[in-house]
Amino acid sequence: MNSFAASARVLYDFTAEAGNNELTIKEGEILRVTNKDVGGGWIEAKNAQGDRGLVPIDYVENKTAADPWSSWNEPKPSTDNAGDPWGMNQKSSTNNWESSAAFGHPEAYQGPAVDDDDWDDDWDDTKSSPPGYLGYKDSETGAGQRGAGRPASMKIPLSKFPGFAKSGVDQYLMAKQLAKTKEKIPIIIGDYGPMWVYPTSTFDCIVADPRKGTKMYGLKSYIEYQLTATNTNRSVNHRYKHFDWLYERLLVKFGLAIPIPSLPDKQVTGRFEEEFIKMRMERLQGWMSRMCRHPVISESDTFQQFLNFRDEKEWKTGKRKAEKDEIVGSMIFSTVEPEAQDLDMIEVEQKCEAVSRFTKAMDDGVKELLTVGQEHWKRCTGPLPKEYQKIGKALQSLSQVFGTSGYQGETELNSAITEAGKTYEAIANLVEEQPKKDLHYLMETNHEYKGFLSCFPDIISAHKGALEKVKESDKLVVAGKITQQDKANMMKRVSVMSYALQAEMNHFHSNRIYDYNSVIRLYLEQQIQFYETIAEKLKQALGQFPVM
């Protein structure tokens, strides 16, 4: 169900058509919404004069299902580090996992899973209302509260998981002896600096064939997806809650070293509607492909087991093994092995600040493009096609008037004017459909990167916290709390963390350049084709007019 405020501001002029129970509205006018559940892209509203009628949803300033990106650009309020989730104004910083909730977006994870034998099912509301465009509901755009009483757009605070101390990286930095483990993450020095070691062969994962399943004699329903790894061609089936579990485990294990973007969210109503299922599958596909492209994530035991288990017993065994993993949080750095000499602490701090500045600036740029794209989407699917339709109808009406003159010599002109009017109606349809062919992909790419960028405040906070510990180390030595060897170990470990940050940024930049080159090229190609199609239609209409 759409969720509207009691009042709404009019964005565009709209002239009611007689006999349709519509209400004429003017830009800037304040309306009172009297019925938000009319459907079909309309609401019922009353103006200041007491007149009541139907108004197009897109003409008023409310974020609804018709606007799939409406809440991507609006940070949710946070009690921690309010207004500065990147820590740009902080002199020092500690673990910042909880404060990054300010970067909430409609796809944010909603909380850790529970035991595999008693998981909370996907939402099972069978009374689904029709989805808006792209299958969105208010619960996804942040306009309403999600089910089960959990707040919208909240990331997992890592302090909820065993092994995550309040001090963040202290567990790694202050350890007297790091446990030996078979798990190793090598870093080599490449042409652009430190980089992860990429596997000799890469693979992707195809998410397909969504099917509705039931349990408890049909009382509970869920959607199951088929996953096929391209390097094995073996298929496994997973429900959304399994993806949820995978996200949680990857975040807990790698989240202080590698940005793990949130999953596309589950929703309460409309979740079995075809459009929603298609969109969630598309976004799960994007998320899985991102994980497959990462050289560390894709080779991890947890990710491999998620794709390659052979039966339920093997799945549960692997699941419990992952949940008992002790190399989580800052301890992931204990597995990192740079093939290079230790870095100077001044260089470490400079590298950290450079990452902080770039990711903050990119986050601002992504927000701006999402805002502009959102407004353009509204215009293309709302008032703009209507304007073309009005031109088309006006031309056809003029042709009909000319036809009543009784003058013999204007039949060809009247026919041409009629065709011109039909051409503008056809252009209206093209304009309305075009965003799905180009803007959609640009917005999706920006949304994915918004998810990545929302992870960096936590990562940067961990690195700044580690640097602060090193700066305090002399005082700790004097106080007899640590030895000179402990201080040397801390500096070496901070150097390891810096190598990991640089390797991750090189991976991030490589993907960023490829992705934005691809998606903006696609956008421009589709725009060229769009305008060429319009130009061709106008040429055909022009050809109908007599030459005088």
Coordinates of C-alpha atoms in Angstrom, one line a residue:
M1 CA 0.0 0.0 0.0
N2 CA 1.3 3.4 -0.9
S3 CA 2.1 5.7 2.0
F4 CA 1.3 9.4 1.6
A5 CA 1.6 12.3 4.1
A6 CA -1.6 14.2 4.9
S7 CA -0.6 16.9 2.5
A8 CA 1.4 17.0 -0.7
R9 CA 2.9 19.8 -2.8
V10 CA 2.1 20.0 -6.5
L11 CA 5.2 19.7 -8.8
Y12 CA 3.6 20.3 -12.2
D13 CA 0.4 21.9 -13.6
F14 CA -2.3 19.4 -14.5
T15 CA -5.6 20.2 -16.3
A16 CA -8.5 17.9 -15.5
E17 CA -10.4 16.3 -18.4
A18 CA -14.2 16.7 -18.2
G19 CA -16.1 13.6 -17.1
N20 CA -13.1 11.8 -15.5
N21 CA -13.5 13.0 -11.9
E22 CA -10.0 14.7 -12.2
L23 CA -8.8 17.7 -10.3
T24 CA -7.0 20.7 -12.0
I25 CA -3.9 21.6 -10.0
K26 CA -1.2 24.2 -10.3
E27 CA 2.6 24.0 -9.4
G28 CA 3.3 24.9 -5.8
E29 CA -0.3 24.3 -4.7
I30 CA -0.7 22.3 -1.4
L31 CA -3.2 19.4 -1.6
R32 CA -4.7 17.3 1.1
V33 CA -4.6 13.6 0.1
T34 CA -8.0 12.0 0.8
N35 CA -7.5 8.5 -0.8
K36 CA -4.0 7.1 -1.5
D37 CA -5.3 3.7 -2.7
V38 CA -7.0 4.6 -5.9
G39 CA -4.4 2.7 -8.0
G40 CA -3.4 3.0 -11.6
G41 CA -1.0 5.9 -10.8
W42 CA -3.6 8.1 -9.3
I43 CA -4.5 9.5 -5.9
E44 CA -7.6 11.4 -4.7
A45 CA -6.9 14.8 -3.3
K46 CA -8.7 18.0 -2.1
N47 CA -7.5 21.6 -2.8
A48 CA -7.7 24.6 -0.6
Q49 CA -11.1 25.5 -2.1
G50 CA -12.6 22.2 -1.1
D51 CA -12.7 20.7 -4.6
R52 CA -11.9 17.0 -4.7
G53 CA -10.8 14.8 -7.6
L54 CA -8.2 12.5 -9.0
V55 CA -4.5 13.6 -9.4
P56 CA -1.6 11.7 -11.1
I57 CA 0.9 10.4 -8.5
D58 CA 3.9 11.7 -10.4
Y59 CA 2.6 15.3 -10.2
V60 CA 2.8 15.6 -6.5
E61 CA 5.9 15.6 -4.2
N62 CA 5.6 12.2 -2.6
K63 CA 8.0 9.3 -2.9
T64 CA 6.1 6.2 -4.0
A65 CA 6.5 2.9 -5.7
A66 CA 6.4 4.8 -9.1
D67 CA 9.7 6.3 -8.2
P68 CA 12.1 3.4 -7.6
W69 CA 15.1 5.5 -6.6
S70 CA 13.3 8.1 -4.4
S71 CA 15.1 7.2 -1.2
W72 CA 18.6 6.4 -2.5
N73 CA 19.9 9.8 -2.0
E74 CA 18.5 10.6 1.4
P75 CA 20.7 9.6 4.4
K76 CA 18.7 8.2 7.3
P77 CA 19.1 9.8 10.7
S78 CA 21.8 8.4 12.9
T79 CA 22.5 9.0 16.6
D80 CA 26.2 8.3 16.1
N81 CA 28.4 10.8 14.2
A82 CA 25.3 12.5 12.9
G83 CA 25.9 14.5 9.8
D84 CA 29.5 13.2 9.4
P85 CA 29.3 9.5 8.7
W86 CA 32.7 9.7 6.9
G87 CA 34.4 11.0 10.0
M88 CA 35.8 13.9 8.0
N89 CA 35.5 16.2 11.0
Q90 CA 36.9 13.8 13.6
K91 CA 40.4 14.1 14.9
S92 CA 40.4 10.4 15.9
S93 CA 38.2 7.5 15.2
T94 CA 37.4 4.1 16.5
N95 CA 35.1 1.3 15.2
N96 CA 32.4 3.1 13.2
W97 CA 30.2 0.2 12.2
E98 CA 27.1 1.5 13.9
S99 CA 27.5 5.1 12.9
S100 CA 27.4 4.2 9.2
A101 CA 23.6 3.7 9.5
A102 CA 23.5 7.2 8.2
F103 CA 24.1 5.7 4.8
G104 CA 21.0 3.6 4.9
H105 CA 19.4 2.9 1.5
P106 CA 16.4 0.8 0.4
E107 CA 18.5 -2.3 0.0
A108 CA 20.1 -2.4 3.5
Y109 CA 20.4 -5.6 5.4
Q110 CA 17.9 -5.9 8.3
G111 CA 19.7 -7.9 10.9
P112 CA 21.6 -11.2 11.5
A113 CA 20.0 -14.5 10.7
V114 CA 19.3 -17.1 13.3
D115 CA 19.9 -20.8 13.5
D116 CA 19.4 -22.7 10.2
D117 CA 16.8 -25.1 11.6
D118 CA 14.6 -22.3 12.7
W119 CA 15.1 -19.4 10.3
D120 CA 12.5 -16.7 9.9
D121 CA 10.9 -17.3 6.5
D122 CA 10.6 -14.7 3.8
W123 CA 7.6 -12.5 4.3
D124 CA 4.5 -14.6 3.7
D125 CA 1.7 -12.1 3.2
T126 CA -0.4 -13.7 0.4
K127 CA -2.6 -10.6 0.1
S128 CA -0.3 -8.8 -2.2
S129 CA -1.2 -5.4 -3.6
P130 CA -0.2 -4.5 -7.2
P131 CA 3.5 -3.4 -7.3
G132 CA 4.6 -0.1 -8.6
Y133 CA 7.1 0.2 -11.4
L134 CA 10.0 -2.1 -10.9
G135 CA 8.1 -4.0 -8.2
Y136 CA 8.7 -1.4 -5.4
K137 CA 6.6 -0.8 -2.4
D138 CA 6.8 1.9 0.2
S139 CA 8.6 -0.4 2.5
E140 CA 11.4 -0.5 -0.1
T141 CA 11.6 3.3 -0.7
G142 CA 11.7 4.1 3.0
A143 CA 8.2 5.6 3.1
G144 CA 6.8 2.9 5.4
Q145 CA 8.0 0.6 8.1
R146 CA 9.1 -2.9 7.2
G147 CA 7.6 -6.0 8.7
A148 CA 8.6 -7.6 12.0
G149 CA 9.1 -4.3 13.6
R150 CA 12.6 -3.8 12.3
P151 CA 13.7 -0.3 11.3
A152 CA 14.4 0.4 7.6
S153 CA 17.8 0.9 6.2
M154 CA 19.9 -0.3 9.2
K155 CA 23.2 -1.9 8.7
I156 CA 24.4 -4.7 11.0
P157 CA 26.4 -3.4 13.9
L158 CA 29.3 -5.8 14.1
S159 CA 29.5 -5.4 17.8
K160 CA 26.5 -7.8 17.9
F161 CA 28.7 -10.7 16.7
P162 CA 31.1 -12.7 18.9
G163 CA 34.7 -11.7 18.6
F164 CA 34.0 -8.0 17.9
A165 CA 35.3 -5.9 20.7
K166 CA 34.3 -2.3 21.1
S167 CA 37.9 -1.3 20.5
G168 CA 37.7 -2.4 16.8
V169 CA 41.2 -3.3 15.6
D170 CA 42.7 -3.8 19.1
Q171 CA 42.2 -7.5 18.9
Y172 CA 44.5 -7.7 15.9
L173 CA 47.0 -4.9 16.8
M174 CA 47.5 -5.9 20.5
A175 CA 47.7 -9.6 20.1
K176 CA 50.9 -11.0 21.6
Q177 CA 51.0 -13.8 19.1
L178 CA 48.9 -14.2 16.0
A179 CA 47.5 -17.6 15.6
K180 CA 48.9 -19.6 12.7
T181 CA 46.3 -20.5 10.0
K182 CA 46.3 -22.1 6.6
E183 CA 44.2 -19.2 5.4
K184 CA 46.4 -16.8 3.5
I185 CA 45.6 -13.6 1.4
P186 CA 48.7 -12.6 -0.5
I187 CA 49.3 -9.1 -1.9
I188 CA 51.7 -8.4 -4.7
I189 CA 53.0 -5.2 -6.1
G190 CA 51.7 -4.6 -9.6
D191 CA 51.9 -1.8 -12.2
Y192 CA 49.5 0.4 -10.1
G193 CA 50.8 -0.6 -6.6
P194 CA 49.6 -3.2 -4.2
M195 CA 47.0 -5.6 -5.5
W196 CA 45.2 -8.8 -4.6
V197 CA 46.3 -12.0 -6.4
Y198 CA 43.7 -12.8 -9.0
P199 CA 42.8 -16.4 -9.8
T200 CA 44.1 -17.8 -13.1
S201 CA 40.5 -18.5 -14.2
T202 CA 37.5 -16.4 -13.3
F203 CA 33.8 -17.3 -13.1
D204 CA 30.4 -15.8 -12.8
C205 CA 27.2 -17.0 -11.2
I206 CA 23.9 -17.1 -13.1
V207 CA 20.8 -16.4 -11.0
A208 CA 17.7 -17.6 -12.8
D209 CA 14.5 -19.6 -12.7
P210 CA 12.7 -18.1 -9.7
R211 CA 10.0 -20.5 -8.4
K212 CA 7.4 -20.2 -5.7
G213 CA 7.5 -22.9 -3.1
T214 CA 5.4 -23.6 -0.1
K215 CA 5.8 -25.3 3.3
M216 CA 3.6 -26.2 6.2
Y217 CA 0.9 -27.6 3.9
G218 CA 0.8 -24.4 1.8
L219 CA 0.5 -22.0 4.7
K220 CA 3.9 -20.5 4.1
S221 CA 5.3 -19.4 0.7
Y222 CA 8.7 -18.4 -0.5
I223 CA 10.7 -17.8 -3.7
E224 CA 13.6 -20.0 -4.6
Y225 CA 16.3 -19.1 -7.1
Q226 CA 18.5 -21.3 -9.1
L227 CA 22.3 -20.5 -9.0
T228 CA 24.7 -21.8 -11.6
A229 CA 28.4 -21.2 -11.4
T230 CA 29.8 -20.8 -14.9
N231 CA 33.0 -22.7 -14.0
T232 CA 31.2 -25.9 -12.9
N233 CA 27.8 -25.6 -14.6
R234 CA 26.3 -27.2 -11.5
S235 CA 23.1 -25.7 -10.1
V236 CA 22.0 -25.2 -6.5
N237 CA 18.8 -23.6 -5.2
H238 CA 18.7 -20.8 -2.6
R239 CA 16.0 -18.8 -1.0
Y240 CA 16.4 -15.1 -0.1
K241 CA 17.3 -15.9 3.5
H242 CA 20.2 -18.0 2.3
F243 CA 21.6 -14.9 0.4
D244 CA 20.9 -13.0 3.6
W245 CA 23.1 -15.5 5.5
L246 CA 25.9 -15.3 3.0
Y247 CA 25.9 -11.5 3.2
E248 CA 26.1 -11.6 6.9
R249 CA 29.0 -14.1 6.9
L250 CA 31.0 -12.1 4.3
L251 CA 30.4 -8.9 6.2
V252 CA 31.5 -10.3 9.5
K253 CA 34.6 -11.9 8.0
F254 CA 35.8 -9.4 5.4
G255 CA 33.9 -6.2 6.2
L256 CA 36.8 -4.2 7.8
A257 CA 39.0 -4.9 4.7
I258 CA 36.6 -5.2 1.8
P259 CA 33.3 -3.3 1.2
I260 CA 30.4 -5.8 1.2
P261 CA 27.4 -4.0 -0.2
S262 CA 23.9 -4.8 1.2
L263 CA 21.5 -7.1 -0.6
P264 CA 18.3 -6.1 -2.4
D265 CA 15.8 -6.1 0.5
K266 CA 12.9 -8.4 1.0
Q267 CA 9.5 -6.7 1.1
V268 CA 6.2 -7.4 2.9
T269 CA 3.6 -7.0 0.2
G270 CA 3.7 -7.7 -3.5
R271 CA 6.7 -10.0 -3.3
F272 CA 5.3 -12.7 -5.5
E273 CA 4.3 -10.2 -8.2
E274 CA 6.2 -10.8 -11.5
E275 CA 7.7 -7.3 -11.7
F276 CA 9.1 -7.5 -8.2
I277 CA 10.5 -11.0 -8.6
K278 CA 12.2 -10.0 -11.9
M279 CA 13.8 -6.9 -10.3
R280 CA 15.0 -8.7 -7.2
M281 CA 16.5 -11.5 -9.3
E282 CA 18.2 -8.8 -11.4
R283 CA 19.7 -7.2 -8.3
L284 CA 20.7 -10.5 -6.7
Q285 CA 22.4 -11.3 -10.0
G286 CA 24.3 -8.0 -9.8
W287 CA 25.3 -8.7 -6.2
M288 CA 26.5 -12.2 -6.9
S289 CA 28.4 -11.1 -10.0
R290 CA 30.2 -8.5 -7.9
M291 CA 31.2 -11.1 -5.4
C292 CA 32.4 -13.4 -8.2
R293 CA 34.6 -10.7 -9.6
H294 CA 36.4 -10.1 -6.3
P295 CA 39.6 -12.2 -6.1
V296 CA 39.4 -12.7 -2.3
I297 CA 35.6 -13.1 -1.8
S298 CA 35.2 -15.5 -4.8
E299 CA 37.9 -17.8 -3.5
S300 CA 36.8 -17.9 0.1
D301 CA 35.5 -21.1 1.6
T302 CA 32.1 -19.6 2.5
F303 CA 31.4 -18.3 -0.9
Q304 CA 32.5 -21.5 -2.7
Q305 CA 30.4 -23.6 -0.3
F306 CA 27.4 -21.4 -1.0
L307 CA 27.7 -22.3 -4.7
N308 CA 28.9 -25.8 -4.7
F309 CA 27.3 -27.8 -1.9
R310 CA 25.9 -31.2 -3.0
D311 CA 23.2 -31.9 -0.5
E312 CA 21.5 -30.6 2.6
K313 CA 23.9 -32.2 4.9
E314 CA 26.9 -30.7 3.2
W315 CA 25.1 -27.3 3.2
K316 CA 24.5 -27.4 6.9
T317 CA 28.0 -28.6 7.7
G318 CA 29.5 -25.8 5.7
K319 CA 27.1 -23.3 7.2
R320 CA 28.1 -24.3 10.8
K321 CA 31.8 -24.2 9.9
A322 CA 31.4 -20.7 8.6
E323 CA 29.6 -19.5 11.7
K324 CA 32.3 -20.9 13.9
D325 CA 35.1 -19.1 12.0
E326 CA 37.3 -17.2 14.4
I327 CA 39.1 -15.2 11.7
V328 CA 36.6 -12.4 11.5
G329 CA 36.6 -8.6 11.9
S330 CA 40.1 -7.1 12.3
M331 CA 41.6 -10.6 12.6
I332 CA 41.2 -11.0 8.8
F333 CA 44.3 -8.8 8.5
S334 CA 46.3 -11.6 10.2
T335 CA 45.9 -13.6 7.0
V336 CA 47.1 -10.8 4.7
E337 CA 50.7 -11.3 3.5
P338 CA 52.2 -8.4 1.5
E339 CA 55.2 -9.2 -0.6
A340 CA 56.8 -5.9 0.1
Q341 CA 58.7 -4.0 2.9
D342 CA 56.8 -2.4 5.8
L343 CA 55.4 1.1 5.1
D344 CA 56.3 4.2 7.0
M345 CA 53.5 5.4 9.3
I346 CA 53.4 8.9 7.6
E347 CA 52.8 7.1 4.2
V348 CA 50.1 4.9 5.8
E349 CA 48.3 8.0 7.1
Q350 CA 48.6 9.8 3.7
K351 CA 47.2 6.7 1.9
C352 CA 44.3 6.5 4.3
E353 CA 43.4 10.2 3.9
A354 CA 43.5 9.9 0.1
V355 CA 41.0 7.0 0.2
S356 CA 38.8 8.9 2.6
R357 CA 38.8 12.0 0.4
F358 CA 38.1 10.2 -2.8
T359 CA 35.3 7.9 -1.5
K360 CA 33.6 10.8 0.2
A361 CA 33.8 12.9 -3.0
M362 CA 32.6 10.0 -5.2
D363 CA 29.7 9.4 -2.8
D364 CA 28.7 13.0 -3.3
G365 CA 28.9 12.6 -7.0
V366 CA 26.9 9.4 -7.0
K367 CA 24.2 11.1 -4.9
E368 CA 24.0 14.0 -7.3
L369 CA 23.6 11.7 -10.4
L370 CA 21.0 9.7 -8.6
T371 CA 19.1 12.9 -7.7
V372 CA 19.2 14.2 -11.3
G373 CA 18.4 10.8 -12.7
Q374 CA 15.4 10.4 -10.3
E375 CA 14.0 13.8 -11.4
H376 CA 14.5 12.9 -15.1
W377 CA 12.8 9.6 -14.6
K378 CA 9.8 11.4 -13.1
R379 CA 9.6 13.8 -16.0
C380 CA 9.9 11.1 -18.6
T381 CA 7.3 8.9 -17.1
G382 CA 4.9 11.7 -15.9
P383 CA 4.5 15.2 -17.4
L384 CA 6.7 14.9 -20.5
P385 CA 4.7 12.2 -22.3
K386 CA 1.5 14.0 -21.3
E387 CA 2.8 17.2 -23.1
Y388 CA 3.5 15.2 -26.3
Q389 CA 0.1 13.6 -26.0
K390 CA -1.5 17.1 -25.7
I391 CA 0.3 18.3 -28.8
G392 CA -0.8 15.2 -30.7
K393 CA -4.4 15.6 -29.6
A394 CA -4.4 19.4 -30.4
L395 CA -3.1 18.8 -33.9
Q396 CA -5.8 16.1 -34.6
S397 CA -8.5 18.4 -33.2
L398 CA -7.2 21.2 -35.5
S399 CA -7.4 18.8 -38.5
Q400 CA -11.0 17.9 -37.6
V401 CA -11.9 21.6 -37.4
F402 CA -10.3 22.2 -40.8
G403 CA -12.3 19.3 -42.2
T404 CA -15.6 21.1 -41.4
S405 CA -14.7 24.0 -43.8
G406 CA -16.1 22.3 -46.9
Y407 CA -13.1 23.5 -48.8
Q408 CA -12.1 21.0 -51.5
G409 CA -8.4 21.7 -51.6
E410 CA -7.3 20.9 -48.1
T411 CA -7.8 17.1 -47.8
E412 CA -4.1 16.3 -48.1
L413 CA -3.2 18.9 -45.5
N414 CA -5.8 17.7 -43.0
S415 CA -4.6 14.1 -43.5
A416 CA -1.0 15.2 -42.9
I417 CA -1.9 17.2 -39.8
T418 CA -3.7 14.1 -38.4
E419 CA -0.7 12.0 -39.0
A420 CA 1.6 14.6 -37.4
G421 CA -0.7 14.4 -34.3
K422 CA -0.5 10.6 -34.2
T423 CA 3.3 10.9 -34.6
Y424 CA 3.5 13.0 -31.4
E425 CA 1.3 10.5 -29.6
A426 CA 3.8 7.8 -30.7
I427 CA 6.7 10.0 -29.4
A428 CA 4.9 10.2 -26.1
N429 CA 5.0 6.4 -25.8
L430 CA 8.7 6.4 -26.8
V431 CA 9.6 9.0 -24.2
E432 CA 7.8 7.1 -21.4
E433 CA 9.5 3.8 -22.3
Q434 CA 13.0 5.1 -22.9
P435 CA 14.2 5.3 -19.3
K436 CA 13.8 1.5 -19.0
K437 CA 16.3 1.2 -21.9
D438 CA 19.1 3.5 -20.7
L439 CA 18.5 5.5 -17.5
H440 CA 17.6 2.3 -15.7
Y441 CA 21.1 0.8 -16.1
L442 CA 22.8 4.1 -15.2
M443 CA 20.8 4.3 -12.0
E444 CA 21.4 0.7 -11.1
T445 CA 25.1 1.1 -11.5
N446 CA 25.1 4.2 -9.3
H447 CA 22.9 2.4 -6.8
E448 CA 25.5 -0.5 -6.6
Y449 CA 28.3 1.9 -6.1
K450 CA 26.3 3.8 -3.5
G451 CA 26.2 0.5 -1.6
F452 CA 30.0 0.1 -1.9
L453 CA 30.7 3.6 -0.8
S454 CA 28.4 3.3 2.2
C455 CA 30.9 0.7 3.5
F456 CA 34.0 2.8 3.4
P457 CA 33.4 5.0 6.5
D458 CA 33.7 1.8 8.6
I459 CA 36.8 0.6 6.8
I460 CA 38.4 4.1 7.0
S461 CA 37.4 4.3 10.7
A462 CA 39.2 1.0 11.4
H463 CA 42.4 2.3 9.7
K464 CA 42.3 5.7 11.5
G465 CA 41.7 3.8 14.8
A466 CA 44.8 1.7 14.2
L467 CA 46.9 4.8 13.4
E468 CA 45.7 6.4 16.6
K469 CA 46.9 3.3 18.6
V470 CA 50.3 3.6 17.0
K471 CA 50.5 7.3 17.9
E472 CA 49.7 6.4 21.5
S473 CA 52.2 3.5 21.6
D474 CA 55.1 5.6 23.0
K475 CA 53.0 6.6 26.0
L476 CA 52.0 3.0 26.5
V477 CA 55.6 2.0 26.4
V478 CA 56.5 4.6 29.0
A479 CA 53.6 3.5 31.1
G480 CA 54.9 -0.1 30.9
K481 CA 51.7 -1.3 29.3
I482 CA 53.5 -2.6 26.2
T483 CA 57.1 -3.3 25.2
Q484 CA 59.1 -1.9 22.4
Q485 CA 58.6 -5.2 20.6
D486 CA 54.8 -4.8 21.0
K487 CA 55.1 -1.3 19.4
A488 CA 57.1 -2.7 16.5
N489 CA 54.5 -5.4 16.0
M490 CA 51.7 -2.8 16.0
M491 CA 53.5 -0.7 13.3
K492 CA 54.1 -3.7 11.2
R493 CA 50.4 -4.7 11.4
V494 CA 49.2 -1.2 10.6
S495 CA 51.4 -1.5 7.5
V496 CA 49.7 -4.7 6.6
M497 CA 46.3 -3.1 7.0
S498 CA 47.5 -0.3 4.7
Y499 CA 48.6 -2.7 2.0
A500 CA 45.2 -4.3 2.2
L501 CA 43.4 -1.0 1.8
Q502 CA 45.5 -0.1 -1.2
A503 CA 45.0 -3.5 -2.8
E504 CA 41.2 -3.1 -2.3
M505 CA 41.2 0.4 -3.8
N506 CA 43.1 -0.7 -6.9
H507 CA 40.4 -3.4 -7.3
F508 CA 37.7 -0.8 -6.7
H509 CA 39.2 1.6 -9.2
S510 CA 39.7 -1.0 -11.9
N511 CA 36.0 -2.1 -11.6
R512 CA 34.8 1.5 -11.4
I513 CA 36.5 2.5 -14.6
Y514 CA 35.2 -0.6 -16.5
D515 CA 31.7 -0.2 -15.1
Y516 CA 31.2 3.5 -15.8
N517 CA 32.8 3.3 -19.2
S518 CA 30.3 0.4 -20.1
V519 CA 27.2 1.9 -18.6
I520 CA 27.7 5.5 -19.9
R521 CA 28.5 4.2 -23.4
L522 CA 25.3 2.1 -23.3
Y523 CA 23.3 5.2 -22.1
L524 CA 24.7 7.4 -25.0
E525 CA 24.1 4.6 -27.6
Q526 CA 20.5 4.2 -26.4
Q527 CA 20.0 8.0 -26.4
I528 CA 21.3 8.3 -29.9
Q529 CA 19.0 5.5 -31.1
F530 CA 16.1 7.1 -29.2
Y531 CA 16.6 10.5 -30.9
E532 CA 17.2 9.0 -34.3
T533 CA 13.9 7.1 -34.0
I534 CA 12.1 10.3 -33.1
A535 CA 13.8 12.1 -36.0
E536 CA 12.8 9.4 -38.4
K537 CA 9.2 9.6 -37.2
L538 CA 9.2 13.3 -37.6
K539 CA 10.7 13.0 -41.1
Q540 CA 7.9 10.6 -42.1
A541 CA 5.3 13.0 -40.7
L542 CA 6.9 15.9 -42.6
G543 CA 6.8 13.8 -45.8
Q544 CA 3.0 13.7 -45.6
F545 CA 2.6 17.5 -46.1
P546 CA 2.1 18.9 -49.6
V547 CA 5.0 21.0 -51.1
M548 CA 3.7 24.4 -52.0

